[in-house]
Structures are given as C-alpha cells and as structure tokens.
Coordinates of C-alpha atoms in Angstrom, one line a residue:
X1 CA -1.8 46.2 5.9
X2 CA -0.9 47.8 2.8
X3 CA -3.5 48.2 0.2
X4 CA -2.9 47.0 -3.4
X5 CA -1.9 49.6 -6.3
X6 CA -5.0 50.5 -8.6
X7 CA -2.8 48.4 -10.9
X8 CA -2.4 45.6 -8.8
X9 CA -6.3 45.9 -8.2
X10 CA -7.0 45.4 -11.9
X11 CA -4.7 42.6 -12.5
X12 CA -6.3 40.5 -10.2
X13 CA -10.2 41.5 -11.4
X14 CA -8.7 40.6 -14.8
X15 CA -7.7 37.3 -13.7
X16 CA -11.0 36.5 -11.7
X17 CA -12.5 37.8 -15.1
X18 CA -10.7 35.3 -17.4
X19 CA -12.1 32.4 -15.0
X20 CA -15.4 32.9 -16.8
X21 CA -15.9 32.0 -20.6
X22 CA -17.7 34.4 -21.9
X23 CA -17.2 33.1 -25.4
X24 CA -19.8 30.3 -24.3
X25 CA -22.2 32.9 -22.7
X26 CA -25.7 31.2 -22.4
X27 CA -26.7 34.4 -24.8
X28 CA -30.4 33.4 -25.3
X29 CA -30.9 33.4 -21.4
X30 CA -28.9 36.5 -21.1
X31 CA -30.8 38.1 -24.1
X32 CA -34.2 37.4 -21.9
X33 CA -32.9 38.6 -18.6
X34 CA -31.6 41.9 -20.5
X35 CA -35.4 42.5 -22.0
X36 CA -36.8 41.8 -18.8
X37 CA -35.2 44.2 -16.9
X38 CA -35.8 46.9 -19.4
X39 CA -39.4 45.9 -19.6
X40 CA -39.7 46.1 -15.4
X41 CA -37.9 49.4 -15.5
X42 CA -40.5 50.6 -18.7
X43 CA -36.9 51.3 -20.5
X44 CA -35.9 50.6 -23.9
X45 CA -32.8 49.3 -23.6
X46 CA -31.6 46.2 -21.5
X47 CA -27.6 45.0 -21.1
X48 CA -26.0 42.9 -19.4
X49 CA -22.3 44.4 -19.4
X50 CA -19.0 42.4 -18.9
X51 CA -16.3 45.2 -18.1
X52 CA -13.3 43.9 -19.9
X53 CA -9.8 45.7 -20.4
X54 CA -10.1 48.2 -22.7
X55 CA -13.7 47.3 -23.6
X56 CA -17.5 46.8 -22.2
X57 CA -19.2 43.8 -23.8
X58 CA -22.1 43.4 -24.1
X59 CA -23.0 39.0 -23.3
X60 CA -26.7 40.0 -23.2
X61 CA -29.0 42.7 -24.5
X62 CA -32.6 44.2 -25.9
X63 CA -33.1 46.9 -28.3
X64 CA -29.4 47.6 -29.1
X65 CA -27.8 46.1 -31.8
X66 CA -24.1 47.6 -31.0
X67 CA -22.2 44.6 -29.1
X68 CA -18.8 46.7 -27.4
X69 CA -18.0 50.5 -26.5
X70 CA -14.7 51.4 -25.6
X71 CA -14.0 51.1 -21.9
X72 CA -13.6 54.6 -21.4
X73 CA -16.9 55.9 -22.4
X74 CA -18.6 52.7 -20.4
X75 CA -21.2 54.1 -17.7
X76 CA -21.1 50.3 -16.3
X77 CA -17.5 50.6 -15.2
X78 CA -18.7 53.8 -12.9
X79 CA -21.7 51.0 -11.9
X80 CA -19.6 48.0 -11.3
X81 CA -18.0 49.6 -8.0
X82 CA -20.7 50.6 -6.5
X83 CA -22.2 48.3 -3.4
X84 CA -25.8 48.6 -5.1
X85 CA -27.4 49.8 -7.8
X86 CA -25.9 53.3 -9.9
X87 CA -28.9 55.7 -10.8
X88 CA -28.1 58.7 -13.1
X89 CA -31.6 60.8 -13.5
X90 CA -29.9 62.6 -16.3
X91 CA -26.3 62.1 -17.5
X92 CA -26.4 65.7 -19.3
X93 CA -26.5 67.0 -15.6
X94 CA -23.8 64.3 -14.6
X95 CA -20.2 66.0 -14.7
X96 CA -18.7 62.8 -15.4
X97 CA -21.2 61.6 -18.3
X98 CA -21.9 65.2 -20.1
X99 CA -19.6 64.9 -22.7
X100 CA -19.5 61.3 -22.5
X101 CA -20.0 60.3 -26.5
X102 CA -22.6 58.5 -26.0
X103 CA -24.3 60.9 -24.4
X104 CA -23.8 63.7 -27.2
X105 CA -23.5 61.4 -30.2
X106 CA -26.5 59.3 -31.9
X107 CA -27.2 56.6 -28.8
X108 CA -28.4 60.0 -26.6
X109 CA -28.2 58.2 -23.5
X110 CA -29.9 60.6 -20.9
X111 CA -31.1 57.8 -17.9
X112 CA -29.1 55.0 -16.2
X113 CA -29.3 52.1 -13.8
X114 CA -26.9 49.8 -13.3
X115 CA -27.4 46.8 -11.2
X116 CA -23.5 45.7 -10.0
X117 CA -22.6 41.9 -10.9
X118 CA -19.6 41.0 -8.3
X119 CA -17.9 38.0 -8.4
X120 CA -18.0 35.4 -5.2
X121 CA -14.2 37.0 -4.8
X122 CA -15.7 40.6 -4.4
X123 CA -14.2 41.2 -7.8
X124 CA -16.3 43.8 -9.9
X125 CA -16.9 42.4 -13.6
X126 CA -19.8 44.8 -14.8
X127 CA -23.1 45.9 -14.3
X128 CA -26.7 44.1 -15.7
X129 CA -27.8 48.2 -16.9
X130 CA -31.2 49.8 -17.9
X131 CA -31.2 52.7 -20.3
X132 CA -33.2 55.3 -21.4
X133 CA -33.2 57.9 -24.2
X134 CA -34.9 60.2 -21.7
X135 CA -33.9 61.9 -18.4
X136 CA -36.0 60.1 -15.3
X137 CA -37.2 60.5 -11.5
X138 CA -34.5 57.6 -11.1
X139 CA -36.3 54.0 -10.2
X140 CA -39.9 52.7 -8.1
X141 CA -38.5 50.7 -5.4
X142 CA -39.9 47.6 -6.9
X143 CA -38.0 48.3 -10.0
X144 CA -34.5 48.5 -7.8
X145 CA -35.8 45.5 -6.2
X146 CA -36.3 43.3 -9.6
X147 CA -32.8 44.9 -10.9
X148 CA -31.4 43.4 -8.0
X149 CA -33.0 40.2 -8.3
X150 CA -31.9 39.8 -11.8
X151 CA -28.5 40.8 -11.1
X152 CA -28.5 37.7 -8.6
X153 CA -29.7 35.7 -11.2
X154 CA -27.4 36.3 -14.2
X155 CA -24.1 36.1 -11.5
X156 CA -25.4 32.7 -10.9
X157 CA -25.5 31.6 -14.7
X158 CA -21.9 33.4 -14.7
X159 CA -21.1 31.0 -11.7
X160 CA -22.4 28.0 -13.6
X161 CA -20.0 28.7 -16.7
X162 CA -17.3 29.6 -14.5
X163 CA -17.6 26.0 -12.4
X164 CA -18.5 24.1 -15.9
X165 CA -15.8 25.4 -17.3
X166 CA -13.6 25.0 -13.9
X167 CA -14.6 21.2 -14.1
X168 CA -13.8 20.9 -17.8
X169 CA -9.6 22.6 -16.7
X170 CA -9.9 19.9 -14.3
X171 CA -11.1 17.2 -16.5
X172 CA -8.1 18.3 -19.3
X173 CA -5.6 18.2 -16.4
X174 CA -6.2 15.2 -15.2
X175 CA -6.2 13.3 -18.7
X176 CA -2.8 14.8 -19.3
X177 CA -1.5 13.7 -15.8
X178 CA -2.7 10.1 -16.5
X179 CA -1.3 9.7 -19.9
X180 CA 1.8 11.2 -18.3
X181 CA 1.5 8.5 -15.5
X182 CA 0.6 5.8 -17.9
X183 CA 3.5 7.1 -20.1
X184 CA 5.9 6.9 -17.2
X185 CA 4.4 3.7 -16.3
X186 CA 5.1 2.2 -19.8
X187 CA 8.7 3.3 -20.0
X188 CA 9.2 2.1 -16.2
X189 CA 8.0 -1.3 -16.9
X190 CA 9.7 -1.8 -19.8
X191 CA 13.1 -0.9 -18.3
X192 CA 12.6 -3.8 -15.1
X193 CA 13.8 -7.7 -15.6
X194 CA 10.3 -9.0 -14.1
X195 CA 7.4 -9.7 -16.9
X196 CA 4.9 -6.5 -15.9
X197 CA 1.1 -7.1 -16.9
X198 CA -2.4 -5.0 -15.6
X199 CA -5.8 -5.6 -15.4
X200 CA -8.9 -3.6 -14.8
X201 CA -10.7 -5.1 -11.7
X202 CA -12.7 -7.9 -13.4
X203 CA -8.9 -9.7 -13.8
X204 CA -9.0 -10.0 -17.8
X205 CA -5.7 -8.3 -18.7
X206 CA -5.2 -6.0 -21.1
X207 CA -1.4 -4.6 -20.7
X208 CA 1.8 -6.2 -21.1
X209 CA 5.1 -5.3 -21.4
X210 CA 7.8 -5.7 -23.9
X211 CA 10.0 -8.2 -22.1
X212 CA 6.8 -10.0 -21.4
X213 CA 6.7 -9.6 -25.7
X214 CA 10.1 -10.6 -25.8
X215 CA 10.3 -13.7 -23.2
X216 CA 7.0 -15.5 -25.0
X217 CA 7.4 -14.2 -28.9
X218 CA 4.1 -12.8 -28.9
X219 CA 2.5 -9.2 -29.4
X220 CA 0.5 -8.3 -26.1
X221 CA -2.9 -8.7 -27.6
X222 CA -2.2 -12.1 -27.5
X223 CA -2.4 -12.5 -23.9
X224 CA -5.0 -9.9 -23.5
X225 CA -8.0 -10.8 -21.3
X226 CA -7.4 -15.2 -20.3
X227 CA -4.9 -15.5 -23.4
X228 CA -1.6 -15.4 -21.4
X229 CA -3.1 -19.0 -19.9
X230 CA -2.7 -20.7 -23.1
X231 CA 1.0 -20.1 -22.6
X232 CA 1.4 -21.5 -19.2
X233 CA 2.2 -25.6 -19.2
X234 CA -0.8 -27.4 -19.4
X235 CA -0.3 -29.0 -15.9
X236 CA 0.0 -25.5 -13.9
X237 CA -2.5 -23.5 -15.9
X238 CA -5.7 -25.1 -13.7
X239 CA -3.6 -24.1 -10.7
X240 CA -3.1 -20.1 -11.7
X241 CA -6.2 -19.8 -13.3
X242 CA -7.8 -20.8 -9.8
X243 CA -5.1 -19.0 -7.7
X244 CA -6.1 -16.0 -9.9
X245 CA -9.7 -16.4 -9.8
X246 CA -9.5 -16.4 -6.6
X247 CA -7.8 -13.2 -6.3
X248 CA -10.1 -11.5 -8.6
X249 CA -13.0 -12.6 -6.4
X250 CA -11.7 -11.7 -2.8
X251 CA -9.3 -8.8 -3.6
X252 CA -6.3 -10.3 -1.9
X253 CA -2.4 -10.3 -3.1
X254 CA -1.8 -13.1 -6.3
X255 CA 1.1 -15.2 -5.8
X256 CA 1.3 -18.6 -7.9
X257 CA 4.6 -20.3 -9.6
X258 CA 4.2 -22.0 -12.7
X259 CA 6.1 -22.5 -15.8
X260 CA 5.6 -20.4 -18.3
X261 CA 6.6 -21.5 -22.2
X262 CA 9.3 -19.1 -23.6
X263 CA 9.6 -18.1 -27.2
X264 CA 11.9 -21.2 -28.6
X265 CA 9.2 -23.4 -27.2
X266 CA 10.7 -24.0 -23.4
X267 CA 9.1 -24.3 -20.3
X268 CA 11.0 -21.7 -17.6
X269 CA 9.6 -21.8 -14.1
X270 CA 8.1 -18.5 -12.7
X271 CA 7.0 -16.7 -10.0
X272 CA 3.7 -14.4 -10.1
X273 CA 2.8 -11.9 -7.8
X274 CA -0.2 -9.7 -8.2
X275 CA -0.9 -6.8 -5.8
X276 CA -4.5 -4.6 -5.9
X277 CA -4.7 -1.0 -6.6
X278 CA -7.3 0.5 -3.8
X279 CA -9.5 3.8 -4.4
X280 CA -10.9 5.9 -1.6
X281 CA -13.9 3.4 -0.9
X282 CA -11.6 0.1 -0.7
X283 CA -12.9 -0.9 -4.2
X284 CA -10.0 -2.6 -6.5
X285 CA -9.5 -0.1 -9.1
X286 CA -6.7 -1.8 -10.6
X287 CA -4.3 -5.2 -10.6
X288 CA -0.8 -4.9 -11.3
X289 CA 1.3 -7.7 -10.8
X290 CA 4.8 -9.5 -12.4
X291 CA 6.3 -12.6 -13.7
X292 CA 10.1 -13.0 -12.3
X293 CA 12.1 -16.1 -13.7
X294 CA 13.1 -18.3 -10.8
X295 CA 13.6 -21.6 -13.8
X296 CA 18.0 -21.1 -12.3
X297 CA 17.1 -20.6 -8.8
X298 CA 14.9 -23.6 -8.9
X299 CA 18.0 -25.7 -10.7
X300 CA 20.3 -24.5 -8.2
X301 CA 18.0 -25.1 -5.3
X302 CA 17.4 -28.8 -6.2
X303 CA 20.7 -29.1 -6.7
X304 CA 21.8 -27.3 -3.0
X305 CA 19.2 -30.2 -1.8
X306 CA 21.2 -32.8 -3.2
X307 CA 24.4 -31.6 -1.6
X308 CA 22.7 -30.8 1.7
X309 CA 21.3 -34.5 1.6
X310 CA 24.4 -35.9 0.7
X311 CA 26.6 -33.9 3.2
X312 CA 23.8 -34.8 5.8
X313 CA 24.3 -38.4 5.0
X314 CA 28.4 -38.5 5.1
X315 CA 27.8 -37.0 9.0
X316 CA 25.7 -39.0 9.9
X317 CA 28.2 -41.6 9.4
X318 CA 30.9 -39.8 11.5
X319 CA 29.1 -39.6 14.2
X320 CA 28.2 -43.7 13.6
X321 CA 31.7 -44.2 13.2
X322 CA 32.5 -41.9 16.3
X323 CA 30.1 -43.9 18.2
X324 CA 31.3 -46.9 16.9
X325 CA 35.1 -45.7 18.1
X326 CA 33.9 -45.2 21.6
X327 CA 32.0 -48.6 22.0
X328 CA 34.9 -50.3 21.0
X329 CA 37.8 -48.4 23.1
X330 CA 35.4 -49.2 25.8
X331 CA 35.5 -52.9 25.7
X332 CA 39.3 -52.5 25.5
X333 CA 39.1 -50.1 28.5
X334 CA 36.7 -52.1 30.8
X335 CA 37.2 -49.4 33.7
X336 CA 36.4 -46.7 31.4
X337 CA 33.2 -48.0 30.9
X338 CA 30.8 -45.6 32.5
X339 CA 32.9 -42.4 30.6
X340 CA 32.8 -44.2 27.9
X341 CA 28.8 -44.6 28.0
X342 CA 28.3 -41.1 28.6
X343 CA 30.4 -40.3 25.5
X344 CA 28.5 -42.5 23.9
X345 CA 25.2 -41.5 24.9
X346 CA 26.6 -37.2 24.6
X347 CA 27.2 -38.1 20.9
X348 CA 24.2 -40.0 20.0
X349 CA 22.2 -36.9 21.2
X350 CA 24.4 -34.6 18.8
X351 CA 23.7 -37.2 16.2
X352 CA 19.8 -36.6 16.9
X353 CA 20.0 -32.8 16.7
X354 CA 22.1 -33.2 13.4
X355 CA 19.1 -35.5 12.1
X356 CA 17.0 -32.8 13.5
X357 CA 18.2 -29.6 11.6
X358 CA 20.2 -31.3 9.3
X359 CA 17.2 -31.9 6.8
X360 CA 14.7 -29.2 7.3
X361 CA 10.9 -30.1 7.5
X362 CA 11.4 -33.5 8.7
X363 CA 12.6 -36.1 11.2
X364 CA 14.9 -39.0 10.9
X365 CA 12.1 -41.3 10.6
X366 CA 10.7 -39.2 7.5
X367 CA 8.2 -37.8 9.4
X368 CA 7.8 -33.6 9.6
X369 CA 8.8 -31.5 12.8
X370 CA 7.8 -28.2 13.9
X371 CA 10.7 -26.4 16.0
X372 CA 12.3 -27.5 19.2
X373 CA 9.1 -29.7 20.2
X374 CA 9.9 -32.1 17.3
X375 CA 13.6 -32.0 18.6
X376 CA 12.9 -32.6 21.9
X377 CA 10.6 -35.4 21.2
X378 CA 13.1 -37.4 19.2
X379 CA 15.8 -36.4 21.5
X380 CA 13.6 -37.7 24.5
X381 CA 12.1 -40.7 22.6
X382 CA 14.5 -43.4 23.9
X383 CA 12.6 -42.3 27.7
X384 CA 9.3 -42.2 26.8
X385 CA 7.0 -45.7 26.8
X386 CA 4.3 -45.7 24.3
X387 CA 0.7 -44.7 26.4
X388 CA 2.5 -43.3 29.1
X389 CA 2.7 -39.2 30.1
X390 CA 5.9 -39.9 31.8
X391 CA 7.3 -37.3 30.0
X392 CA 5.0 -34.5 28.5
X393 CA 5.8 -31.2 26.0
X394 CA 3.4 -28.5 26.7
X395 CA 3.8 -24.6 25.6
X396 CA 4.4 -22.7 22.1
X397 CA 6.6 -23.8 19.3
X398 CA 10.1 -22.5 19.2
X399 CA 11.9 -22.6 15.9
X400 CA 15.5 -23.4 16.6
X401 CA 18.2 -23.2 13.7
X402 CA 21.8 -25.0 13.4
X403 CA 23.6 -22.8 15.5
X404 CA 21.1 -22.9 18.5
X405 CA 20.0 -26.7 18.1
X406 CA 23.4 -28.3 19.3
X407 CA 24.1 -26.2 22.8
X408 CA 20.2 -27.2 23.6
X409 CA 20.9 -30.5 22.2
X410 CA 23.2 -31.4 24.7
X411 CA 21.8 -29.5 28.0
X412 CA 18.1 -31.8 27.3
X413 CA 20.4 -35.0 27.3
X414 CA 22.4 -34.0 30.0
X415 CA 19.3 -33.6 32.2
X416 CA 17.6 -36.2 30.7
X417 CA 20.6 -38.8 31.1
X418 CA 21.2 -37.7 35.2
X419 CA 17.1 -37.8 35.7
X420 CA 17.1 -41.5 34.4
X421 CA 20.1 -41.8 37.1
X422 CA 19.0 -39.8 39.8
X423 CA 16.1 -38.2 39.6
X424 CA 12.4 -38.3 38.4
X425 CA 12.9 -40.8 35.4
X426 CA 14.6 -43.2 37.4
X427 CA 11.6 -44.3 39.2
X428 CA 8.4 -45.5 38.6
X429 CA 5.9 -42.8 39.5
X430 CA 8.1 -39.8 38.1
X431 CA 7.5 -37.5 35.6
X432 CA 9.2 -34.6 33.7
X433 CA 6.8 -31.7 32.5
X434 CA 8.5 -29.4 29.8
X435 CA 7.1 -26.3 29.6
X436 CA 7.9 -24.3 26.3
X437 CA 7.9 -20.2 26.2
X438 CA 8.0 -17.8 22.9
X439 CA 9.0 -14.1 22.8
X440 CA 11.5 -11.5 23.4
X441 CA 13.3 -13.8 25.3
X442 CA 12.3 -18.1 25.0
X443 CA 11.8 -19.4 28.5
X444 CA 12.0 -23.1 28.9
X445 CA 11.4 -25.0 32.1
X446 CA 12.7 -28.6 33.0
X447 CA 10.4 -29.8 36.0
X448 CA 10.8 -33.0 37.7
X449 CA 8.1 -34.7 40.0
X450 CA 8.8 -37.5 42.5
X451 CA 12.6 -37.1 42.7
X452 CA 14.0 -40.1 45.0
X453 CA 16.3 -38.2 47.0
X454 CA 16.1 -34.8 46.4
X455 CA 19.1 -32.8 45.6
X456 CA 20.5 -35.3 43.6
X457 CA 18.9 -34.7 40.4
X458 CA 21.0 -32.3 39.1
X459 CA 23.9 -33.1 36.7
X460 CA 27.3 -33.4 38.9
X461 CA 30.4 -32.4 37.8
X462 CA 31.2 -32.6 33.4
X463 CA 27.5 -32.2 33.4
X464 CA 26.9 -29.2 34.9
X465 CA 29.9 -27.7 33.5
X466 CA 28.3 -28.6 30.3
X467 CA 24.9 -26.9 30.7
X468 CA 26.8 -23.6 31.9
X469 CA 28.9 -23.5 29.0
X470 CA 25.9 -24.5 26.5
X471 CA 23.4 -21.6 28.3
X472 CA 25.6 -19.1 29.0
X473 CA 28.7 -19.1 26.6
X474 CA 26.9 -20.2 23.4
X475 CA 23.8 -19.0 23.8
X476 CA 23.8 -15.9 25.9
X477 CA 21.2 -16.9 28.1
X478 CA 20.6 -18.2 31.7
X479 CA 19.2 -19.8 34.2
X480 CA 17.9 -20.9 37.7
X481 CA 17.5 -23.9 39.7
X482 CA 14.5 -24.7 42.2
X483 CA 14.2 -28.0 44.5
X484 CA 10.9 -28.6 46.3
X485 CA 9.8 -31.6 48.2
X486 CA 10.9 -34.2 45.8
X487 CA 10.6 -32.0 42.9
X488 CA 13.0 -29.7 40.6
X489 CA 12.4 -27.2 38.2
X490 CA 15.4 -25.5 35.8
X491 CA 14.2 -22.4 34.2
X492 CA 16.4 -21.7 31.1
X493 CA 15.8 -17.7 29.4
X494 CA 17.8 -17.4 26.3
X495 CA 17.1 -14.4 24.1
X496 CA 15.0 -15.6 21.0
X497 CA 17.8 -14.2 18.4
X498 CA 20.1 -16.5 19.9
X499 CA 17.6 -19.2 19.7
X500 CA 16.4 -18.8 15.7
X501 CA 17.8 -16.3 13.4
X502 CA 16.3 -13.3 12.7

C-alpha cells in the first residue's frame, strides 16, 4: 500500500478541517474550557488551538489577548501529531523551540502541554494547550488526566458544529433540489395536453397549470383549495366532489368524468385521474392528478353506437330474410325438407350469436349478458322448459368476442340440434350438464345423461364435419369424445386468445 505524500496528507486534514465552522465557534464555552485547563494545570495561559494553513488560531483562550501566530512558530502543530499529550519541561532546552520567537521574544514561553484534538477521521486539527512563563517538572498525572478529559470534551462541541453545520449543507441542498424538481415539474406540466393540478394530502389544491389557465379563462388561485368545483356542471360536481372525497379519505387512485365549463362558457366532457404520492411510511404526501378532454371521443363514440346499432339492425334482417329464403324454397322443394330445416335451424343460431355480440352488454330481449354463459343460454333457450334443470350451465364465465362467438355458435347447435334427435334431449328423463372452464387454455364440456341408444348422440355426417372445422380450423383448439352407459361427454380445449382477445 503506498503511503500518501506529506502533501497529499495535508490536503486531506485541510479538507476534514474545513468541515468544521470555526467562524461559529461556541467561543464562550471554549473560553471556559481554555481557563479551566489552565487553572487544573496552575498555568496562566489556556488555548484551545485550531492548526490552520499557514496559521494557529486560537477559537478559545485565558489570559492571552493575541488571537493567531504564524503556523511556523506554532508549538500546537508539534502537539497535534502526537497519540497523547506533548510535554516540554523547558522549550529553552528544546532544540526545536529555542529560538522559536515566542520563546525569545515578549510571550517567553518556557512550559508546554498540549492535549491532541483529532478528528473522528484520525485527522489532526490542533491541540487544547497549557502554557507557562516558567520552566516545569512537566504535569501531576491528574493534571494529564483532566487535559485529556477536556480535550474529549471540546472535540465533541467541534463534532456538534461540524454535524449542525453538516445538517444545515444538507438542509440547503435539498431546498435547491426541490425547487429544481418543482421547477422541472412546472415546465413539464405545462408542456403536456392533459389539465395538470396537486394537492397536499388534505385534497384542497393549490397548483394548476397553464393549459388548465388557458382551457377555463381563469388564474389558478381561482381553483385553489374546492374552487375548481364551481367550474364543473352543476349536475356532475356532487358526483366528483364525492368521488374525490372519497379519495382523499381512503388514499386510493381518483378517476371521475365530468364536464368541465371551458373559457367561452361551454361544457367539454372530461376525464380525471388522480394518483397518491407515498413516503417511506405509506402516508400520502402528495396528490397529483390530470384532466384529459374526451368531449370528441364521447361524440364520436355515440355516434360509433348509432352505426353499430344500425348495422346490427340491417343483419339482423339478412339473416330474417335468409331464413325466410330457406322456408320458402322448402315448401317448393317438399323432399328437401329436413336439409332445409337444418339450414334453417344452422342460421337461426348464427342469428342468436349475432344478437349476442352484436350489441355489447345485452341480449336480444334487452336484458344484460356476461360472456359465453349469456350466449349459451339464449342459444339453448328454445330447449329449456321454464322450472326444469333439463339443461344446466355451471363453471366460470368466459368472455367470447366476434371472432370466437360464431365457430362456438354453431358447434352448441349442432349438438344441441342431434341431442334433441338422438340423444339426451330427445327423451323425457335426459339432461345435458355444461361445464364451463377459464385459463390458459378454456375447457368446455358437453355431457349428456340418459342417451336412448347410445352411440347415436353424436352429430353424423355435415355435423360433425362442422364441429371439426369450427374447433380445430377456426379456433385452434380440440377435442375428445367419451360414451358411457347411456351417457356422453365432449371435452372442447381451445386456447383462451383464441376464445377473447387479448
């Protein structure tokens, strides 16, 4: 390890020096500890001696009015180094002190003790000193003792500057950073589309920013604290003022649409969103949240719903007339009755999944619908009889989507259909259990109890050409088929992206 240049050495005692404000020096204290130690050690001069660059200083001392010395001619420097006190019985006898001038000249030192004061670093910074005008037998080991004490003592007032002023660096840094951040902040704010605004944790807001200015007409201050709800429309500012209360009071996100009135007077629909700024003990230190205009997305939306509603309406009517098409060809075509009843039946159930998906968040009757449960109960209905569980739904909710909601369409009225022919639903005592399936991959299970024959439940021909092509070409998935003793279960697995977008 190499050891540091004397000059290195010095820099860095210089810079653990300059950690300390000596300028604020508790001198009083200082002054006290000085005359103590002079008056232990029956001495007439006390100092407590800061080693500086070129200069000793003296922060505290009794019965010497000079304040400094030139470094070179400082005894404490020689002290300073030392691992414990520095005696000199008589510096006329001292080859480095003998022609020291302070020796020789008017302050006639002649006796010296100098009690080390060393940083927490194990950085030397100068010596608390005892001096006499006359040579002595050195120092009573309860003097040394005392000395050393004292020199404990004014290191830890040196400590408590050093961390004061330490804190105070800190304090002065951290103002700086925060006006920097709220600078930042401001200019950041004031650059995005969205209305910003703040609040302290009680929720009264005190910052806005200028397009929030510009969009209402008003200087911030007057939407400080509840003002920005005299701005909202008088139907929606009950709602957000609870919504936000609420907030306030539990800590949670803020998320509210209202209309907010702009600066010619007119009411633009908004979003809000508010989110909670956390410290280290999960107490809300601050809100920040923002206003984004949604008034043309709204329009457009309602206007989407129109055209959805309409388009929804003019297929519905195909797939009347379509139906309507078959039923006729199949009184001119008496033999191609039963195709033609199939057909029939194969586009009635495309007509139901239509109804289905075709107007989200409710049936045809007007009634809401989950996912494929709601489907499957309107597809089903025609074989169902009111108080009966002929056929019952069990299992999680599956959301299904347009692209997923035909294919399934067809495979449920396929086996549906050829069990009201065949199988469980063509007599009496059977039943159908449908067992629903959610996750990485949606299982669904047809199961029929008290099959006739068994064997013969099982779409023939078209219809089992159909449910392979449904399952496995347009949906990816697959499946198996299980008889029992008058029973039969189809397990479907379809992977759930193929089922409802991600």
């Amino acid at each position: 390890m190499t050891t540091p240049t004397r000059n290195e050495a010095e820099a860095k005692r210089l810079a653990i020096l300059d950690q300390y404000p000596l300028d604020r020096s508790d001198e009083n204290r200082l002054n006290r500890i000085a005359r103590l130690a002079a008056e232990i050690c029956n001495a007439p001069i006390g100092l407590v001696s800061i080693v500086e660059e070129n200069r000793q200083v003296f922060i505290g001392r009794s019965g010497l009015d000079v304040c400094e010395t030139e470094r070179e001619h400082s005894f404490c420097e020689h002290a300073m180094g030392q691992s414990q006190a520095m005696v000199v019985n008589d510096a006329t006898r001292d080859d480095r002190f003998a022609t020291n001038p302070l020796v020789t000249g008017d302050l006639g030192i002649r006796f010296y003790a100098g009690q080390p004061l060393v940083s927490p670093e194990g950085q030397p910074l100068g010596a608390l000193c005892v001096i006499d005008h006359a040579a002595r037998d050195g120092l009573t080991p309860l003097q040394a003792d005392s000395l050393a004490t004292l020199g404990e003592v004014v290191m830890s007032l040196l400590e408590g500057l050093r961390a004061d002023a330490r804190a105070e660096l800190e304090r002065s840094e951290s103002l700086v950073q925060v006006a920097e951040l709220e600078q930042r902040f401001a200019v950041l704010a004031d650059s995005l589309p969205q209305l910003v605004w703040s609040t302290p944790p009680d929720g009264l807001s005190d910052y806005f920013n200028g397009p929030w200015c510009d969009f209402t007409g008003l200087p911030a201050q007057a939407s400080y604290g509840t003002g920005w709800l005299s701005l909202l429309h008088p139907e929606d500012a009950p709602v957000a003022a609870q919504a936000w209360s609420r907030a306030v009071t539990t800590g949670r996100s803020y998320e509210v649409r209202y209309r907010l009135r702009r600066h010619d007077g007119a009411y633009r629909w908004v979003i809000a969103r508010g989110l909670p700024l956390f410290d280290a003990n999960y107490e809300v230190m601050r809100w920040i949240g923002t206003c984004t205009d949604i008034d043309d997305e709204m329009a457009n939306a309602d206007a989407l719903e129109l055209l959805s509603q309409e388009l929804h309406h003019r297929i519905k009517n195909i797939f009347a007339v379509i139906g309507g098409l078959v039923s006729l060809s199949s009184r001119s075509h008496p033999d191609a009755a039963d195709f033609a009843a199939e057909l029939y039946g194969r586009i009635l159930a495309l007509g139901r999944a239509h109804a289905f998906v075709g107007s989200p968040g409710s049936r045809s009757d007007g009634t809401t619908h989950g996912g494929l449960k709601g489907m499957l109960e309107e597809l089903l209905s025609p074989y169902m009889i009111a108080g009966s569980n002929r056929i019952t739904i069990t299992g999680d909710e599956i959301a299904v989507d347009d692209r997923s909601a035909t294919p399934l369409s067809l495979v449920f009225h396929e086996l549906a259909t050829n069990s009201a022919k065949y199988g469980a639903l063509g007599v009496d005592e059977g039943t159908v259990e449908i067992a629903l399936e959610a996750g990485d991959t949606v299982c669904l299970r047809w199961i029929e109890h008290g099959i006739a024959k068994t064997g013969e439940a099982m779409p023939g021909g078209f219809g089992s050409r159909l449910i392979d092509m449904s399952i496995n070409r347009q949906l990816g998935g697959s499946y198996i088929t299980t008889w029992g003793d008058r029973s039969l279960e189809l397990e479907i697995s379809i992977p759930s992206g193929n089922v409802q977008r991600v």
